[in-house]
Amino acid sequence: MFADLHLHTSFSDGTFSPEEVVVHAQRYGFSALSLTDHDTVEGCERMSRACVAAGIEFLVGSELTAEMSGHELHLLAYGLDLTNPRLLAELAKFQEVRQQRIREMVICLNKLGIPLPVEAVFALANCRAPGRPHVARALVQAGLCPTLDLAFERFLKKGKPAWVPKFKMSAVEAIALIHETGGLAVLAHPGLNRTDEFIPELNAGGLDGIECFHAKHSTAMAEHYLMIADQYSLLVTGGSDCHGLNKGKPLIGTIKLPYEHVAALKARLAENQAKAASRHLQPAIPS
Ligand code: AMP
Ligand code: FE
Ligand code: FE
Ligand code: ZN
């Protein structure tokens, strides 16, 4: 039995619907999946329904944009309470900033003489958590740039003329938010962000796990992060980070996380829930 705990849909910058992701997952025989769209949980309900119909276990998730000492890092949040008002309010804030950032990126492009209408980006994105890949796709679709990669190279990569910084919550605050809303916080693709130096501080801030297996991690990287997970007693997770057809071939199927890691994650979630319930039942200390 195996799982993919890092997937994107068209509720953020993936190209598949939740139902399409599940169809792909069924072909590979996955037992469990999580949906981790950027700064949103909107696709989770549909994905959950599609998983139930396919006999696949579903774990609620999201990928939050965070920062530590000015460096961007991504935190995967698993097992969140989708009805928590604080969670929904914080995500709405992330989404508003993402939409504003799209407007600013398009203004930069227009100033460069590239006549991309902002409506074209919003129409293509058709979601509340739009990002740079939508701008890139809109540029290609409008014939203003030949490929997605070139759109990033010419305009959208950090330091390029239409790059606009993104709002990021401090990683320690994000971990606290994830915990407050019933979830577990996992450091996403540490091999891509080169965030090793932050692991001790993240661990002290309550980090629960580390994504050791990722489509862009080499075997050596996976082994390196398995050692770190062991050193700090962190949960081990993994996923493909599939964005559908955004990057050519769908990555789903490239990572098959052994189910024992999902079982460990669920056990930790159940433990936390039991602790929260017992705290709730504690009689108030008489003054
Ligand atoms: P954003 O969250 O708006 O900053 O966009 C980041 C997303 O852009 C990441 O999740 C990647 O999926 C995607 N991305 C980053 N660099 C590239 C690239 N060179 N080509 C295609 N997609 C990219
Ligand atoms: Fe993405
Ligand atoms: Fe990420
Ligand atoms: Zn991702």
Coordinates of C-alpha atoms and ligand atoms in Angstrom, one line a residue:
M1 CA 0.0 0.0 0.0
F2 CA 1.3 3.4 -0.9
A3 CA 0.3 7.1 -0.9
D4 CA 0.9 10.5 -2.6
L5 CA 0.6 13.3 0.0
H6 CA 1.5 16.3 -2.2
L7 CA -0.8 17.1 -5.1
H8 CA -2.2 20.2 -6.7
T9 CA -5.4 20.9 -8.6
S10 CA -7.0 23.8 -10.5
F11 CA -8.0 25.2 -7.1
S12 CA -4.4 26.5 -7.1
D13 CA -1.8 26.2 -9.9
G14 CA -2.5 22.6 -11.0
T15 CA -4.3 21.8 -14.2
F16 CA -6.4 18.8 -13.1
S17 CA -9.7 18.9 -11.3
P18 CA -9.8 16.9 -8.1
E19 CA -11.7 14.2 -9.9
E20 CA -9.1 14.0 -12.6
V21 CA -6.3 13.6 -10.0
V22 CA -8.2 10.7 -8.5
V23 CA -8.6 9.0 -11.9
H24 CA -4.9 9.2 -12.4
A25 CA -4.2 7.9 -8.9
Q26 CA -6.5 4.9 -9.5
R27 CA -4.4 3.9 -12.5
Y28 CA -1.3 3.6 -10.2
G29 CA -3.2 1.8 -7.4
F30 CA -2.8 4.5 -4.7
S31 CA -4.3 3.6 -1.3
A32 CA -4.2 7.1 0.1
L33 CA -4.0 10.7 -1.2
S34 CA -3.8 14.2 0.2
L35 CA -4.6 17.4 -1.7
T36 CA -2.2 20.2 -0.9
D37 CA -3.1 23.2 -3.0
H38 CA -1.3 26.5 -2.3
D39 CA -2.9 28.6 0.4
T40 CA -6.4 27.0 0.0
V41 CA -8.4 24.0 1.1
E42 CA -11.3 24.6 -1.3
G43 CA -10.7 21.5 -3.4
C44 CA -10.7 19.1 -0.4
E45 CA -14.4 18.4 -0.3
R46 CA -14.6 17.4 -3.9
M47 CA -11.4 15.4 -3.7
S48 CA -12.6 13.6 -0.6
R49 CA -15.9 12.7 -2.4
A50 CA -14.0 11.4 -5.5
C51 CA -11.6 9.4 -3.2
V52 CA -14.5 7.8 -1.4
A53 CA -16.1 6.8 -4.7
A54 CA -12.8 5.3 -5.8
G55 CA -12.1 3.5 -2.5
I56 CA -9.1 5.6 -1.8
E57 CA -8.4 7.1 1.6
F58 CA -8.2 10.9 1.7
L59 CA -6.4 13.2 4.0
V60 CA -7.2 16.9 4.1
G61 CA -4.2 19.1 3.3
S62 CA -2.9 22.5 2.1
E63 CA 0.5 24.0 1.3
L64 CA 1.1 27.2 3.1
T65 CA 3.6 29.8 1.9
A66 CA 5.8 30.8 4.9
E67 CA 9.1 32.4 5.6
M68 CA 12.0 32.2 8.0
S69 CA 14.7 34.9 8.1
G70 CA 13.6 36.2 4.7
H71 CA 13.7 32.8 3.0
E72 CA 10.6 31.3 1.5
L73 CA 9.6 27.9 2.6
H74 CA 6.5 25.8 2.1
L75 CA 4.6 24.1 5.0
L76 CA 2.3 21.2 4.2
A77 CA -0.6 21.1 6.6
Y78 CA -2.4 17.8 7.1
G79 CA -5.6 17.0 8.9
L80 CA -6.9 20.5 9.3
D81 CA -10.4 21.2 10.4
L82 CA -12.0 22.6 7.3
T83 CA -14.7 24.4 9.2
N84 CA -12.3 26.3 11.5
P85 CA -13.2 30.0 11.2
R86 CA -9.6 31.2 12.0
L87 CA -8.2 28.9 9.3
L88 CA -10.7 30.1 6.7
A89 CA -10.0 33.8 7.6
E90 CA -6.2 33.3 7.3
L91 CA -6.5 31.5 4.0
A92 CA -8.8 34.3 2.7
K93 CA -6.1 36.8 3.5
F94 CA -3.5 34.7 1.7
Q95 CA -5.8 34.6 -1.3
E96 CA -6.6 38.3 -1.4
V97 CA -2.8 39.0 -1.4
R98 CA -2.3 36.5 -4.2
Q99 CA -4.9 38.2 -6.3
Q100 CA -3.4 41.6 -5.7
R101 CA 0.0 40.3 -6.6
I102 CA -1.4 39.1 -10.0
R103 CA -2.6 42.7 -10.6
E104 CA 0.9 44.0 -9.8
M105 CA 2.7 41.5 -12.0
V106 CA 0.4 42.4 -14.9
I107 CA 1.1 46.1 -14.4
C108 CA 4.8 45.4 -14.6
L109 CA 4.3 43.4 -17.8
N110 CA 2.2 46.2 -19.3
K111 CA 4.9 48.7 -18.4
L112 CA 7.4 46.5 -20.4
G113 CA 5.0 46.9 -23.4
I114 CA 3.5 43.4 -23.0
P115 CA -0.3 43.9 -23.6
L116 CA -1.6 41.2 -21.3
P117 CA -5.0 42.1 -19.8
V118 CA -5.3 41.2 -16.2
E119 CA -8.8 39.7 -16.9
A120 CA -7.1 37.1 -19.1
V121 CA -5.1 35.9 -16.1
F122 CA -8.0 35.8 -13.8
A123 CA -10.2 34.0 -16.4
L124 CA -7.5 31.4 -16.9
A125 CA -6.8 30.9 -13.2
N126 CA -10.5 30.7 -12.3
C127 CA -9.6 30.2 -8.6
R128 CA -9.0 32.2 -5.5
A129 CA -5.3 31.3 -5.1
P130 CA -3.8 32.4 -8.4
G131 CA 0.0 32.4 -8.9
R132 CA 2.8 32.9 -11.3
P133 CA 2.1 29.8 -13.3
H134 CA -1.3 31.3 -14.3
V135 CA 0.4 34.5 -15.5
A136 CA 2.9 32.3 -17.5
R137 CA 0.1 30.3 -19.0
A138 CA -1.8 33.4 -19.9
L139 CA 1.3 34.9 -21.6
V140 CA 1.7 31.7 -23.7
Q141 CA -2.0 31.5 -24.5
A142 CA -2.0 35.1 -25.7
G143 CA 1.0 34.4 -27.9
L144 CA 3.1 36.9 -25.9
C145 CA 5.7 34.3 -24.9
P146 CA 6.6 31.0 -26.6
T147 CA 6.8 28.7 -23.5
L148 CA 6.0 28.6 -19.8
D149 CA 9.7 28.2 -18.9
L150 CA 10.6 31.3 -21.0
A151 CA 7.8 33.2 -19.2
F152 CA 9.5 32.5 -15.9
E153 CA 13.0 33.1 -17.3
R154 CA 12.2 36.4 -18.9
F155 CA 9.6 37.9 -16.5
L156 CA 8.5 36.0 -13.5
K157 CA 11.5 34.5 -11.7
K158 CA 12.8 36.2 -8.6
G159 CA 14.7 39.3 -9.8
K160 CA 13.1 39.4 -13.2
P161 CA 11.1 42.5 -14.2
A162 CA 7.6 41.2 -13.4
W163 CA 8.5 39.4 -10.2
V164 CA 6.6 40.7 -7.3
P165 CA 7.3 39.4 -3.8
K166 CA 4.6 37.3 -2.2
F167 CA 3.1 37.7 1.3
K168 CA 4.4 35.0 3.5
M169 CA 3.4 34.2 7.1
S170 CA 6.3 33.6 9.5
A171 CA 6.9 29.8 9.6
V172 CA 6.5 29.7 13.4
E173 CA 3.1 31.5 13.1
A174 CA 2.1 29.1 10.3
I175 CA 3.0 26.1 12.4
A176 CA 0.9 27.5 15.3
L177 CA -2.0 28.2 13.0
I178 CA -1.8 24.6 11.7
H179 CA -1.8 23.2 15.2
E180 CA -4.6 25.5 16.4
T181 CA -6.8 24.3 13.5
G182 CA -6.2 20.6 14.3
G183 CA -3.4 19.8 11.8
L184 CA 0.2 18.7 11.5
A185 CA 2.9 20.9 10.0
V186 CA 5.4 19.3 7.6
L187 CA 8.3 21.0 5.9
A188 CA 7.8 20.6 2.1
H189 CA 10.6 19.7 -0.4
P190 CA 13.5 20.9 1.9
G191 CA 15.9 19.8 -0.9
L192 CA 14.5 22.5 -3.2
N193 CA 14.5 25.4 -0.9
R194 CA 17.8 24.6 0.8
T195 CA 16.3 25.2 4.2
D196 CA 18.4 22.8 6.3
E197 CA 19.8 25.6 8.5
F198 CA 16.2 26.4 9.6
I199 CA 15.3 22.9 10.6
P200 CA 16.4 23.3 14.3
E201 CA 14.3 26.5 14.7
L202 CA 11.4 24.9 12.9
N203 CA 11.6 21.9 15.1
A204 CA 11.7 24.1 18.2
G205 CA 8.6 25.9 16.7
G206 CA 6.7 22.6 16.7
L207 CA 7.3 21.2 13.3
D208 CA 5.8 17.7 13.0
G209 CA 7.3 16.2 9.9
I210 CA 9.5 16.5 6.9
E211 CA 8.8 15.7 3.3
C212 CA 11.7 13.3 2.6
F213 CA 10.3 11.9 -0.6
H214 CA 9.6 14.4 -3.4
A215 CA 9.7 14.1 -7.2
K216 CA 12.6 16.5 -7.3
H217 CA 14.6 15.0 -4.5
S218 CA 17.5 12.7 -5.5
T219 CA 17.9 9.4 -3.7
A220 CA 20.8 11.0 -1.7
M221 CA 18.6 13.9 -0.7
A222 CA 15.8 11.5 0.4
E223 CA 18.3 9.6 2.5
H224 CA 19.7 12.9 4.0
Y225 CA 16.2 14.0 5.1
L226 CA 15.4 10.6 6.4
M227 CA 18.4 10.9 8.7
I228 CA 17.3 14.4 9.8
A229 CA 13.8 13.1 10.5
D230 CA 15.2 10.4 12.6
Q231 CA 17.5 12.8 14.4
Y232 CA 14.6 15.1 15.4
S233 CA 12.0 12.4 15.7
L234 CA 9.9 14.0 12.9
L235 CA 7.3 12.2 10.8
V236 CA 8.3 11.2 7.3
T237 CA 6.1 12.2 4.4
G238 CA 6.3 12.2 0.6
G239 CA 4.5 13.2 -2.5
S240 CA 4.9 14.0 -6.2
D241 CA 4.0 17.7 -6.1
C242 CA 2.0 16.9 -9.3
H243 CA 0.7 20.1 -11.0
G244 CA -1.1 18.2 -13.7
L245 CA 0.1 19.2 -17.2
N246 CA 1.7 22.5 -16.0
K247 CA 5.2 21.0 -16.2
G248 CA 4.6 18.7 -19.2
K249 CA 4.1 15.2 -17.9
P250 CA 2.0 14.7 -14.8
L251 CA 4.2 13.8 -11.9
I252 CA 1.6 11.7 -10.1
G253 CA 2.9 8.1 -9.8
T254 CA 6.6 9.1 -9.4
I255 CA 6.4 8.9 -5.6
K256 CA 4.9 6.0 -3.8
L257 CA 5.1 6.7 -0.1
P258 CA 4.9 3.5 1.9
Y259 CA 1.6 3.4 3.8
E260 CA 3.3 3.0 7.2
H261 CA 4.2 6.7 7.1
V262 CA 0.5 7.6 6.5
A263 CA -0.4 5.3 9.5
A264 CA 2.2 7.1 11.7
L265 CA 0.8 10.5 10.6
K266 CA -2.8 9.5 11.3
A267 CA -1.7 8.1 14.7
R268 CA -0.1 11.5 15.6
L269 CA -3.3 13.3 14.5
A270 CA -5.5 11.1 16.6
E271 CA -3.1 11.6 19.6
N272 CA -3.3 15.4 19.2
Q273 CA -7.1 15.3 18.9
A274 CA -7.4 13.2 22.1
K275 CA -5.1 15.6 23.9
A276 CA -7.1 18.6 22.7
A277 CA -10.4 16.9 23.8
S278 CA -8.9 16.1 27.3
R279 CA -7.7 19.7 27.6
H280 CA -11.3 20.8 26.8
L281 CA -12.6 18.5 29.5
Q282 CA -10.2 19.7 32.2
P283 CA -12.1 21.3 35.0
A284 CA -11.2 25.0 35.6
I285 CA -8.8 25.5 38.4
P286 CA -10.7 27.1 41.3
S287 CA -9.3 30.5 42.2
Ligands
AMP1 P1 3.9 31.5 -6.8 O1 3.3 30.7 -5.7 O2 2.9 32.4 -7.5 O3 5.2 32.2 -6.4 O4 4.3 30.5 -7.9 C1 5.2 29.4 -7.6 C2 4.8 28.2 -8.4 O5 5.4 28.4 -9.7 C3 5.5 26.9 -7.9 O6 4.5 26.2 -7.2 C4 5.8 26.2 -9.1 O7 4.8 25.3 -9.4 C5 5.8 27.2 -10.3 N1 7.1 27.5 -10.9 C6 8.2 28.0 -10.4 N2 9.2 28.1 -11.3 C7 8.7 27.6 -12.5 C8 9.2 27.4 -13.8 N3 10.5 27.8 -14.1 N4 8.4 26.9 -14.7 C9 7.2 26.5 -14.4 N5 6.6 26.6 -13.2 C10 7.4 27.2 -12.2
FE2 FE 2.7 25.3 -7.4
FE3 FE 6.0 23.9 -2.8
ZN4 ZN 3.4 21.9 -4.0

